[in-house]
Amino acid sequence: MAHEPSKTQPTDADVDAFVAAVEQPVRRRDAERLIELMARVTGEQPRLWGPSIVGFGTYHYAYPSGREGDAIAAGFSPRKAATTVYLADGVEAHADLLANLGPHTSSVSCVYIKDLDKVDLGVLEEAVRRSYATVTAESFGDAG
């Protein structure tokens, strides 16, 4: 199967302007804090992917089906209901850490946090660090 680009692509939009435009003060504050945390953990600069995802670095994925592409290696999105933190290698890989995070919900590869003040930022930082290291390792996602 040919390379299918993800629907979410990096843009040249201004990350600071995007964050400044986040309506809810808690989401805006948390976005500013996550930019600092993720830039420190990944060594990458933030880049806006699509209209609302702040991403740090990329990794190439390849599924057994033949589908492949590039995606953010770490990132988040300040959504209305909660800030979504993306763990590209999946939430399950970090269940031990996330058990100690504090109030959050999760899905397959997303952790939803309503207020960073109510979670353990050290735990979140370690989950992001481990996820980023896993997906940026040479062997991650290789089909063979």
Short mmCIF file of C-alpha atoms in Angstrom, two decimals:
data_model
loop_
_atom_site.label_atom_id
_atom_site.label_comp_id
_atom_site.label_asym_id
_atom_site.label_seq_id
_atom_site.Cartn_x
_atom_site.Cartn_y
_atom_site.Cartn_z
CA MET A 1 0.00 0.00 0.00
CA ALA A 2 1.25 3.47 -0.77
CA HIS A 3 2.23 6.00 1.85
CA GLU A 4 -1.00 7.54 3.18
CA PRO A 5 -0.40 10.90 4.81
CA SER A 6 -2.11 11.48 8.11
CA LYS A 7 -5.02 13.88 8.07
CA THR A 8 -3.14 15.94 10.66
CA GLN A 9 -0.12 17.64 9.14
CA PRO A 10 2.42 20.12 10.54
CA THR A 11 1.70 23.75 9.77
CA ASP A 12 3.65 26.99 9.93
CA ALA A 13 1.10 28.58 12.27
CA ASP A 14 2.42 30.51 15.26
CA VAL A 15 2.25 28.29 18.37
CA ASP A 16 2.39 31.27 20.76
CA ALA A 17 -0.50 32.98 18.96
CA PHE A 18 -2.50 29.72 19.06
CA VAL A 19 -1.94 29.37 22.82
CA ALA A 20 -2.72 33.04 23.45
CA ALA A 21 -6.06 32.52 21.68
CA VAL A 22 -7.13 29.59 23.92
CA GLU A 23 -10.32 30.88 25.56
CA GLN A 24 -10.32 29.13 28.92
CA PRO A 25 -7.66 30.50 31.31
CA VAL A 26 -6.85 27.09 32.85
CA ARG A 27 -6.37 25.48 29.40
CA ARG A 28 -4.21 28.43 28.29
CA ARG A 29 -2.07 28.25 31.46
CA ASP A 30 -1.74 24.47 31.13
CA ALA A 31 -0.77 24.79 27.44
CA GLU A 32 2.03 27.20 28.36
CA ARG A 33 3.28 24.78 31.02
CA LEU A 34 3.08 21.76 28.70
CA ILE A 35 5.07 23.57 26.00
CA GLU A 36 7.86 24.14 28.52
CA LEU A 37 7.69 20.56 29.84
CA MET A 38 7.58 18.86 26.43
CA ALA A 39 10.30 21.06 24.92
CA ARG A 40 12.54 20.17 27.87
CA VAL A 41 11.75 16.43 27.70
CA THR A 42 12.04 16.07 23.91
CA GLY A 43 14.64 18.70 23.03
CA GLU A 44 12.29 19.71 20.20
CA GLN A 45 10.59 23.01 19.45
CA PRO A 46 6.76 23.10 19.43
CA ARG A 47 5.01 23.01 16.08
CA LEU A 48 1.29 23.29 15.38
CA TRP A 49 -0.16 20.21 13.68
CA GLY A 50 -3.53 20.82 12.10
CA PRO A 51 -5.58 23.55 13.75
CA SER A 52 -5.16 22.53 17.39
CA ILE A 53 -2.37 20.05 18.23
CA VAL A 54 0.98 21.26 19.56
CA GLY A 55 3.53 18.62 18.59
CA PHE A 56 7.16 17.95 19.46
CA GLY A 57 9.24 15.89 17.06
CA THR A 58 7.98 13.21 14.70
CA TYR A 59 8.19 9.49 14.21
CA HIS A 60 7.47 7.27 11.25
CA TYR A 61 4.89 4.53 11.73
CA ALA A 62 4.27 1.45 9.61
CA TYR A 63 1.40 -0.94 10.29
CA PRO A 64 1.24 -4.58 9.15
CA SER A 65 -1.61 -3.50 6.84
CA GLY A 66 0.91 -1.48 4.85
CA ARG A 67 -0.36 1.88 6.02
CA GLU A 68 2.46 4.20 7.08
CA GLY A 69 3.10 7.83 7.73
CA ASP A 70 4.52 10.40 10.11
CA ALA A 71 3.00 11.61 13.37
CA ILE A 72 3.91 13.69 16.40
CA ALA A 73 6.29 11.95 18.81
CA ALA A 74 4.86 13.94 21.76
CA GLY A 75 2.17 16.56 21.97
CA PHE A 76 -1.04 17.93 23.39
CA SER A 77 -4.16 19.83 22.50
CA PRO A 78 -6.01 22.28 24.75
CA ARG A 79 -9.58 21.12 24.10
CA LYS A 80 -12.69 22.60 25.66
CA ALA A 81 -13.46 19.72 28.06
CA ALA A 82 -9.86 18.89 28.98
CA THR A 83 -6.29 19.12 27.75
CA THR A 84 -5.44 16.06 25.69
CA VAL A 85 -1.89 14.74 26.11
CA TYR A 86 -0.83 12.30 23.39
CA LEU A 87 1.28 9.26 24.31
CA ALA A 88 2.13 7.88 20.88
CA ASP A 89 3.08 4.41 22.10
CA GLY A 90 -0.24 4.03 23.88
CA VAL A 91 -1.57 4.72 27.37
CA GLU A 92 -1.36 1.05 28.38
CA ALA A 93 2.45 1.16 28.18
CA HIS A 94 2.36 3.75 30.98
CA ALA A 95 -0.40 2.30 33.19
CA ASP A 96 2.03 1.93 36.12
CA LEU A 97 2.91 5.63 36.02
CA LEU A 98 -0.57 6.90 35.21
CA ALA A 99 -1.96 5.10 38.26
CA ASN A 100 -0.13 7.79 40.27
CA LEU A 101 -0.92 10.77 38.02
CA GLY A 102 -4.00 12.08 39.78
CA PRO A 103 -7.39 13.01 38.29
CA HIS A 104 -7.48 12.12 34.58
CA THR A 105 -9.24 9.93 32.06
CA SER A 106 -7.69 8.16 29.11
CA SER A 107 -8.28 6.39 25.81
CA VAL A 108 -5.96 4.29 23.66
CA SER A 109 -3.25 6.94 23.22
CA CYS A 110 -4.65 10.02 24.97
CA VAL A 111 -4.63 11.24 28.56
CA TYR A 112 -7.28 13.86 29.35
CA ILE A 113 -6.42 16.32 32.13
CA LYS A 114 -8.74 19.09 33.32
CA ASP A 115 -6.18 20.92 35.50
CA LEU A 116 -2.41 20.40 35.65
CA ASP A 117 -2.42 21.79 39.20
CA LYS A 118 -4.29 18.66 40.33
CA VAL A 119 -1.94 16.07 38.82
CA ASP A 120 1.63 15.02 39.54
CA LEU A 121 3.67 16.78 36.86
CA GLY A 122 6.67 14.54 37.58
CA VAL A 123 4.57 11.50 36.68
CA LEU A 124 3.28 13.19 33.52
CA GLU A 125 6.79 14.23 32.54
CA GLU A 126 8.11 10.68 32.96
CA ALA A 127 5.24 9.24 30.88
CA VAL A 128 5.94 11.76 28.09
CA ARG A 129 9.70 11.06 28.32
CA ARG A 130 9.22 7.27 28.08
CA SER A 131 6.68 7.52 25.26
CA TYR A 132 8.88 9.90 23.26
CA ALA A 133 11.96 7.68 23.75
CA THR A 134 10.00 4.61 22.62
CA VAL A 135 8.54 6.09 19.43
CA THR A 136 11.73 7.85 18.37
CA ALA A 137 13.84 4.68 18.79
CA GLU A 138 14.90 3.29 15.40
CA SER A 139 13.01 0.02 15.78
CA PHE A 140 9.60 1.40 16.82
CA GLY A 141 6.82 0.55 14.37
CA ASP A 142 8.96 -1.56 12.05
CA ALA A 143 6.72 -4.05 10.28
CA GLY A 144 9.38 -6.75 10.14
#
